[in-house]
Amino acid sequence: MWGKIKHWVEVRLGLEELINRHLRSYKTPKGANFLNTLGFVALIAFIVQVITGIMLLLYYLPHPDHAFQSVQTITNDIPYGWLFRLIHNIGSNIIIGVIIIHLIHVFLRVSYKRPREVTWISGCIMFFLVLLTSITGQLLPWHQTGFWQTTVTSTIPAFLPVIGEGISSYMRGGEFVTGITLSRYFSFHVVILPVIISVLIGLHVLLIRRQGISTSPSLEPESSKTSSTEFKRENHPEGRPCFPHFSLKRLFMVMIYFAIVFFILTFMPNLFLPPETNIPANPLMTPESIRPAWYFLAPYQLIKIIPNDIMGISLVVIFSAILLLWPFFDAKEGERNILKRPILLSAALIALTLWGIFTVWGMY
Ligand code: HEM
């Protein structure tokens, strides 16, 4: 009976054929480890955000008079509403952590070199868009923290010469944060940004399938270090089939992601919900301190310590542009093993240390 059902499904959907073509005969490089699965974990984390976001949308009302109350109702009255809200809230922080570690790993493997420049750029744009999605999401519950964080973040672009004022006033839909800002942020958060990110994920994954995952730099044969200008897919005949070996590694890392989310949810449910998130937004009452989310602390602190605002924000824009276009700054063919490139390794370590110091500094 079971065999017949399987055959019926197979003739119509060809699942076995799909698994064979895309997983069993798709070889992952020798030495592919748990860190190579982080892009996949980011993909799952994104899907979790979409699903929990849709669940919240069933009861959320994007209006200044109702938004706060609707989120309170979701949390306190709707069955399992608290669960979806907390997974969405905690997941929005964990996904950024996962993307940052994926970015650092790809950087340290020097995987951004030809022909993967566009893969890097599409990833970087997704990173910026995920950050924007988080900025726009903060305002939706219409609590004190979100309202005042938005007031601050929407002021920052105004310091940019020429276009700054326009960007700020477009973000707010006027001079102040109002119901228009809420509508605007709502449409960006639930439709515009997720759709663009989904298209970019499609492009990112398609490119990776076309190029093949890069060989570990320490195992790369001498001959491929000076590769030709033609495109050559990186096949790994000596590697292991993606299914089941690498797929199990992916599954394990996805479990770790869920374990972290549920650990925070169980033991520190308010980790990303400070007390002011229980107070409705009040434009007449500024909280004692307005601090951005942890992933914005470093640029925020940099802007704060530089007395000239234009210079502060311009530096953040320049650093972001360097990150985006990094493959073109390090475009020369040659050594990919970062341990044999002391200047690149030192620059990366200095940048990471400074980012850590500025984050901790911003926290206090
Ligand atoms: C939502 C964000 C992202 C998603 C869903 C995603 C997804 C993926 C997936 C599924 C892979 C295949 C290997 C793996 O599982 O690790 C991958 C590889 C890659 N990603 Fe991402 N990624 C994201 C963000 C980024 C960022 C921010 C960058 C860099 C700026 C980046 C650059 C790359 C590169 C260059 C590769 C190829 C690595 C190699 O061949 O060794 N990605 N990504």
Coordinates of C-alpha atoms and ligand atoms in Angstrom, one line a residue:
M1 CA 0.0 0.0 0.0
W2 CA 2.7 2.4 1.1
G3 CA 4.8 1.6 -2.0
K4 CA 1.8 2.3 -4.2
I5 CA 1.2 5.7 -2.6
K6 CA 4.9 6.5 -2.9
H7 CA 4.9 5.5 -6.6
W8 CA 1.7 7.6 -7.2
V9 CA 3.3 10.7 -5.6
E10 CA 6.7 10.0 -7.3
V11 CA 5.1 9.8 -10.8
R12 CA 3.3 13.1 -10.3
L13 CA 5.8 15.2 -8.2
G14 CA 9.1 13.5 -8.8
L15 CA 10.3 14.2 -5.2
E16 CA 12.9 11.3 -5.3
E17 CA 14.3 12.7 -8.6
L18 CA 14.5 16.1 -7.1
I19 CA 16.3 14.9 -4.0
N20 CA 18.7 12.8 -6.1
R21 CA 19.5 15.7 -8.5
H22 CA 19.8 18.5 -5.9
L23 CA 21.0 16.7 -2.7
R24 CA 22.4 13.2 -3.4
S25 CA 24.4 14.0 -6.5
Y26 CA 25.2 17.5 -5.3
K27 CA 28.6 17.2 -3.7
T28 CA 29.8 19.5 -0.9
P29 CA 33.5 20.2 -0.7
K30 CA 35.9 18.2 1.5
G31 CA 36.2 19.9 4.9
A32 CA 32.8 21.5 4.7
N33 CA 32.0 22.1 8.4
F34 CA 29.2 23.4 10.6
L35 CA 30.1 27.0 9.9
N36 CA 29.4 26.3 6.2
T37 CA 25.7 25.8 7.1
L38 CA 25.1 29.3 8.5
G39 CA 23.6 30.7 5.3
F40 CA 21.1 27.8 5.4
V41 CA 20.4 28.6 9.1
A42 CA 19.8 32.3 8.1
L43 CA 17.4 31.1 5.5
I44 CA 15.4 29.0 8.0
A45 CA 15.5 31.9 10.5
F46 CA 14.1 34.2 7.8
I47 CA 11.2 31.7 7.2
V48 CA 10.5 31.6 10.9
Q49 CA 10.2 35.4 11.0
V50 CA 7.8 35.3 8.0
I51 CA 5.6 32.6 9.5
T52 CA 5.4 34.2 13.0
G53 CA 4.9 37.7 11.5
I54 CA 1.9 36.4 9.5
M55 CA 0.5 34.9 12.7
L56 CA 0.9 38.3 14.5
L57 CA -0.7 40.1 11.5
L58 CA -4.0 38.2 12.2
Y59 CA -4.6 40.4 15.2
Y60 CA -2.3 43.4 14.9
L61 CA -3.8 46.8 14.1
P62 CA -1.5 49.4 12.5
H63 CA -3.1 52.5 14.0
P64 CA -1.6 54.7 16.7
D65 CA -4.9 54.4 18.8
H66 CA -4.9 50.6 18.6
A67 CA -1.4 49.3 17.8
F68 CA -0.2 49.1 21.4
Q69 CA -3.4 47.5 22.7
S70 CA -3.5 45.0 19.9
V71 CA 0.0 43.8 20.7
Q72 CA -1.0 43.6 24.4
T73 CA -4.1 41.5 23.4
I74 CA -1.9 39.2 21.3
T75 CA 0.5 38.7 24.2
N76 CA -2.0 38.3 27.1
D77 CA -5.4 37.1 25.6
I78 CA -5.0 35.3 22.3
P79 CA -4.1 31.6 22.8
Y80 CA -0.3 31.1 22.1
G81 CA -0.1 34.8 21.0
W82 CA 2.7 35.3 23.5
L83 CA 4.6 32.4 21.9
F84 CA 4.4 33.9 18.4
R85 CA 5.2 37.4 19.6
L86 CA 8.3 36.2 21.6
I87 CA 9.6 33.9 18.8
H88 CA 9.3 36.9 16.4
N89 CA 10.9 39.3 18.8
I90 CA 13.8 37.0 19.9
G91 CA 14.2 35.6 16.3
S92 CA 14.6 39.1 14.9
N93 CA 17.8 39.4 17.1
I94 CA 19.1 35.9 16.5
I95 CA 18.8 36.2 12.7
I96 CA 21.0 39.3 12.7
G97 CA 23.6 37.4 14.9
V98 CA 23.5 34.4 12.4
I99 CA 23.9 36.7 9.4
I100 CA 26.8 38.5 11.0
I101 CA 28.6 35.2 11.8
H102 CA 27.9 34.0 8.3
L103 CA 29.4 37.2 6.9
I104 CA 32.5 37.0 9.1
H105 CA 32.9 33.3 8.1
V106 CA 32.6 34.0 4.4
F107 CA 35.1 36.9 4.8
L108 CA 37.6 34.8 6.7
R109 CA 37.4 32.0 4.0
V110 CA 37.9 34.8 1.4
S111 CA 35.0 33.3 -0.5
Y112 CA 34.0 36.6 -2.0
K113 CA 36.6 36.5 -4.8
R114 CA 35.8 36.0 -8.4
P115 CA 33.3 34.7 -9.5
R116 CA 31.5 35.2 -6.1
E117 CA 31.4 39.1 -6.0
V118 CA 27.7 39.3 -6.8
T119 CA 27.0 36.6 -4.2
W120 CA 28.7 38.8 -1.6
I121 CA 27.0 42.0 -2.7
S122 CA 23.5 40.3 -2.7
G123 CA 24.3 39.0 0.8
C124 CA 25.4 42.4 2.0
I125 CA 22.3 44.1 0.6
M126 CA 20.2 41.5 2.3
F127 CA 22.0 42.2 5.6
F128 CA 21.2 46.0 5.2
L129 CA 17.6 45.2 4.4
V130 CA 17.2 42.8 7.4
L131 CA 18.5 45.7 9.6
L132 CA 16.0 48.0 8.0
T133 CA 13.3 45.4 8.6
S134 CA 14.2 45.4 12.2
I135 CA 14.2 49.2 12.4
T136 CA 10.7 49.4 10.9
G137 CA 9.5 46.6 13.1
Q138 CA 10.5 48.4 16.3
L139 CA 7.9 51.1 15.8
L140 CA 4.9 48.7 15.1
P141 CA 4.0 47.9 18.8
W142 CA 3.8 51.7 19.4
H143 CA 5.5 51.5 22.8
Q144 CA 7.8 54.1 24.3
T145 CA 11.0 52.3 23.3
G146 CA 10.0 51.9 19.7
F147 CA 8.6 55.3 19.3
W148 CA 11.7 57.1 20.7
Q149 CA 14.1 54.8 18.9
T150 CA 12.4 55.7 15.7
T151 CA 12.5 59.4 16.6
V152 CA 16.3 59.1 16.9
T153 CA 17.0 56.7 14.0
S154 CA 14.9 58.8 11.6
T155 CA 16.8 61.9 12.6
I156 CA 20.2 60.4 11.8
P157 CA 20.0 60.5 8.0
A158 CA 19.2 64.2 8.2
F159 CA 22.9 65.0 9.0
L160 CA 23.9 63.7 5.5
P161 CA 24.5 66.6 3.1
V162 CA 22.0 67.4 0.3
I163 CA 19.8 64.2 0.4
G164 CA 19.7 63.8 4.3
E165 CA 16.7 66.0 5.0
G166 CA 14.7 64.3 2.2
I167 CA 15.4 60.8 3.5
S168 CA 14.5 61.8 7.1
S169 CA 11.2 63.4 6.1
Y170 CA 10.4 60.5 3.8
M171 CA 11.0 58.0 6.6
R172 CA 8.6 59.9 8.9
G173 CA 6.1 61.1 6.4
G174 CA 6.5 64.6 7.9
E175 CA 8.4 66.4 10.6
F176 CA 7.6 64.1 13.5
V177 CA 6.9 60.4 14.1
T178 CA 3.1 60.1 13.7
G179 CA 0.4 57.7 12.5
I180 CA 1.7 58.3 8.9
T181 CA 5.1 57.0 10.0
L182 CA 3.4 53.9 11.5
S183 CA 1.6 53.2 8.2
R184 CA 4.8 53.7 6.2
Y185 CA 6.9 51.5 8.5
F186 CA 4.1 48.9 8.5
S187 CA 4.0 48.6 4.7
F188 CA 7.8 48.4 4.5
H189 CA 8.0 45.9 7.4
V190 CA 5.4 43.4 6.3
V191 CA 5.4 43.7 2.5
I192 CA 8.1 45.7 0.7
L193 CA 11.2 44.6 2.5
P194 CA 10.3 40.9 3.0
V195 CA 9.5 40.7 -0.8
I196 CA 12.8 42.3 -1.8
I197 CA 14.7 40.0 0.6
S198 CA 13.0 36.9 -0.7
V199 CA 13.9 37.8 -4.3
L200 CA 17.5 38.4 -3.2
I201 CA 17.6 35.1 -1.3
G202 CA 16.5 33.4 -4.6
L203 CA 19.4 35.2 -6.4
H204 CA 21.9 34.4 -3.7
V205 CA 21.0 30.7 -3.6
L206 CA 20.9 30.4 -7.4
L207 CA 24.4 31.9 -7.7
I208 CA 25.7 29.5 -5.0
R209 CA 24.2 26.5 -6.9
R210 CA 25.7 27.8 -10.2
Q211 CA 29.2 28.4 -8.6
G212 CA 29.3 25.5 -6.1
I213 CA 30.4 26.1 -2.5
S214 CA 34.0 27.3 -2.4
T215 CA 36.8 24.9 -1.4
S216 CA 38.2 25.4 2.0
P217 CA 41.2 27.7 1.5
S218 CA 43.6 25.5 3.4
L219 CA 42.7 22.5 1.0
E220 CA 42.7 24.6 -2.2
P221 CA 45.1 23.0 -4.8
E222 CA 47.9 25.3 -5.9
S223 CA 46.7 25.1 -9.6
S224 CA 43.4 26.9 -8.9
K225 CA 45.0 29.9 -7.2
T226 CA 45.7 31.5 -10.5
S227 CA 42.5 30.5 -12.2
S228 CA 41.6 31.6 -15.8
T229 CA 39.2 34.5 -16.6
E230 CA 36.5 32.0 -17.8
F231 CA 33.7 30.8 -15.5
K232 CA 34.4 27.4 -14.1
R233 CA 31.9 25.7 -11.7
E234 CA 33.5 24.4 -8.6
N235 CA 32.6 20.8 -8.6
H236 CA 33.8 18.6 -5.8
P237 CA 34.2 15.1 -7.1
E238 CA 36.2 14.2 -4.0
G239 CA 33.6 15.7 -1.7
R240 CA 30.6 14.0 0.0
P241 CA 27.0 14.0 -1.2
C242 CA 25.1 16.9 0.3
F243 CA 22.4 14.4 1.4
P244 CA 22.6 12.9 4.0
H245 CA 26.1 14.1 5.3
F246 CA 25.9 17.9 4.9
S247 CA 22.1 17.9 5.3
L248 CA 22.5 16.4 8.8
K249 CA 25.0 19.2 9.7
R250 CA 22.5 21.7 8.5
L251 CA 19.7 20.1 10.6
F252 CA 22.0 20.1 13.6
M253 CA 22.7 23.8 13.3
V254 CA 19.0 24.6 12.8
M255 CA 18.3 22.7 16.0
I256 CA 20.9 24.8 17.8
Y257 CA 19.2 28.0 16.4
F258 CA 15.8 26.8 17.8
A259 CA 17.5 25.7 21.1
I260 CA 18.9 29.3 21.5
V261 CA 15.5 30.9 20.7
F262 CA 13.7 28.7 23.1
F263 CA 16.3 29.0 25.8
I264 CA 15.9 32.8 25.7
L265 CA 12.2 32.5 25.5
T266 CA 12.1 30.2 28.6
F267 CA 14.7 31.8 30.9
M268 CA 15.0 35.4 29.7
P269 CA 11.7 36.2 27.8
N270 CA 12.2 40.0 28.3
L271 CA 15.8 40.1 27.1
F272 CA 14.8 42.1 24.1
L273 CA 11.8 43.7 25.7
P274 CA 12.9 46.4 28.2
P275 CA 10.4 47.7 30.7
E276 CA 9.5 50.8 28.5
T277 CA 8.0 48.4 26.0
N278 CA 5.1 48.0 28.4
I279 CA 4.3 51.7 28.2
P280 CA 2.3 53.1 25.3
A281 CA 4.1 55.7 23.1
N282 CA 3.9 59.2 24.5
P283 CA 5.3 61.9 22.3
L284 CA 5.4 64.3 25.3
M285 CA 7.4 62.1 27.6
T286 CA 11.0 61.4 26.6
P287 CA 12.5 58.3 28.3
E288 CA 15.6 58.7 30.4
S289 CA 17.8 56.9 27.9
I290 CA 17.2 56.0 24.3
R291 CA 19.5 53.2 23.2
P292 CA 19.3 51.5 19.9
A293 CA 19.2 47.7 19.5
W294 CA 22.6 45.9 20.2
Y295 CA 23.5 45.6 16.5
F296 CA 23.3 49.4 16.0
L297 CA 25.3 50.3 19.1
A298 CA 28.6 50.4 17.3
P299 CA 27.6 52.9 14.6
Y300 CA 25.5 54.8 17.1
Q301 CA 28.5 55.2 19.5
L302 CA 30.8 56.2 16.5
I303 CA 28.3 59.0 15.5
K304 CA 28.0 60.0 19.2
I305 CA 31.8 60.4 19.9
I306 CA 32.5 62.4 16.7
P307 CA 31.6 66.0 17.5
N308 CA 30.8 66.7 13.8
D309 CA 27.5 64.9 13.0
I310 CA 28.1 65.1 9.2
M311 CA 31.5 63.4 9.6
G312 CA 30.1 60.8 12.0
I313 CA 27.3 59.6 9.7
S314 CA 29.5 60.0 6.6
L315 CA 32.0 57.6 8.2
V316 CA 29.2 55.0 8.8
V317 CA 28.2 55.3 5.1
I318 CA 31.8 54.9 3.9
F319 CA 32.3 51.8 6.1
S320 CA 29.1 50.3 4.8
A321 CA 30.1 51.0 1.2
I322 CA 33.5 49.4 1.8
L323 CA 31.8 46.3 3.2
L324 CA 29.4 46.2 0.2
L325 CA 32.1 46.6 -2.4
W326 CA 34.9 44.6 -0.5
P327 CA 35.3 42.0 -3.3
F328 CA 36.6 44.8 -5.6
F329 CA 39.0 46.1 -3.0
D330 CA 40.6 42.6 -2.8
A331 CA 40.1 41.5 -6.4
K332 CA 43.6 40.2 -7.2
E333 CA 43.8 36.5 -7.8
G334 CA 46.0 34.5 -5.5
E335 CA 46.2 33.3 -2.0
R336 CA 42.8 32.6 -0.3
N337 CA 44.2 31.3 3.0
I338 CA 43.8 34.2 5.3
L339 CA 46.4 32.7 7.7
K340 CA 49.0 33.4 4.9
R341 CA 47.7 37.0 4.5
P342 CA 48.8 38.7 7.7
I343 CA 47.7 42.2 6.6
L344 CA 44.2 41.1 5.7
L345 CA 43.9 39.0 8.8
S346 CA 45.1 41.9 11.1
A347 CA 42.7 44.4 9.4
A348 CA 39.8 42.0 9.9
L349 CA 40.7 41.4 13.6
I350 CA 41.2 45.1 14.2
A351 CA 37.8 45.9 12.6
L352 CA 36.1 43.2 14.7
T353 CA 37.7 44.3 17.9
L354 CA 36.8 47.9 17.3
W355 CA 33.2 46.9 16.5
G356 CA 33.1 44.9 19.8
I357 CA 34.6 47.8 21.8
F358 CA 32.2 50.3 20.3
T359 CA 29.2 48.0 21.0
V360 CA 30.2 47.5 24.7
W361 CA 30.9 51.3 25.0
G362 CA 27.5 52.1 23.4
M363 CA 25.9 49.8 25.9
Y364 CA 27.2 51.8 28.9
Ligands
HEM1 C1 19.4 36.7 4.8 C2 20.7 36.6 4.7 C3 21.4 35.5 4.0 C4 21.0 34.2 3.6 C5 19.6 33.6 3.7 C6 22.2 33.5 3.0 C7 22.2 32.3 2.5 C8 23.3 31.6 2.0 C9 23.3 30.1 1.7 C10 22.2 29.2 1.9 C11 24.6 29.9 1.4 C12 25.2 28.5 1.0 C13 26.2 28.0 2.1 C14 25.7 28.1 3.5 O1 24.7 27.5 3.8 O2 26.4 28.8 4.2 C15 25.4 31.1 1.4 C16 26.7 31.2 1.0 C17 27.3 32.5 0.8 N1 26.9 33.7 1.3 FE1 25.1 34.0 2.1 N2 23.2 34.4 3.0 C18 22.9 35.6 3.6 C19 23.7 36.7 3.9 C20 25.0 36.8 3.4 C21 25.8 38.0 3.6 C22 25.5 39.1 4.6 C23 27.0 37.8 2.9 C24 28.2 38.6 2.8 C25 28.2 39.9 2.8 C26 26.8 36.5 2.2 C27 27.8 36.0 1.3 C28 27.8 34.7 0.9 C29 28.8 34.0 0.1 C30 30.0 34.8 -0.6 C31 28.5 32.7 0.0 C32 29.3 31.6 -0.8 C33 30.2 30.9 0.3 C34 31.1 29.8 -0.3 O3 30.9 29.5 -1.5 O4 32.0 29.4 0.4 N3 25.6 35.9 2.5 N4 24.5 32.1 1.8

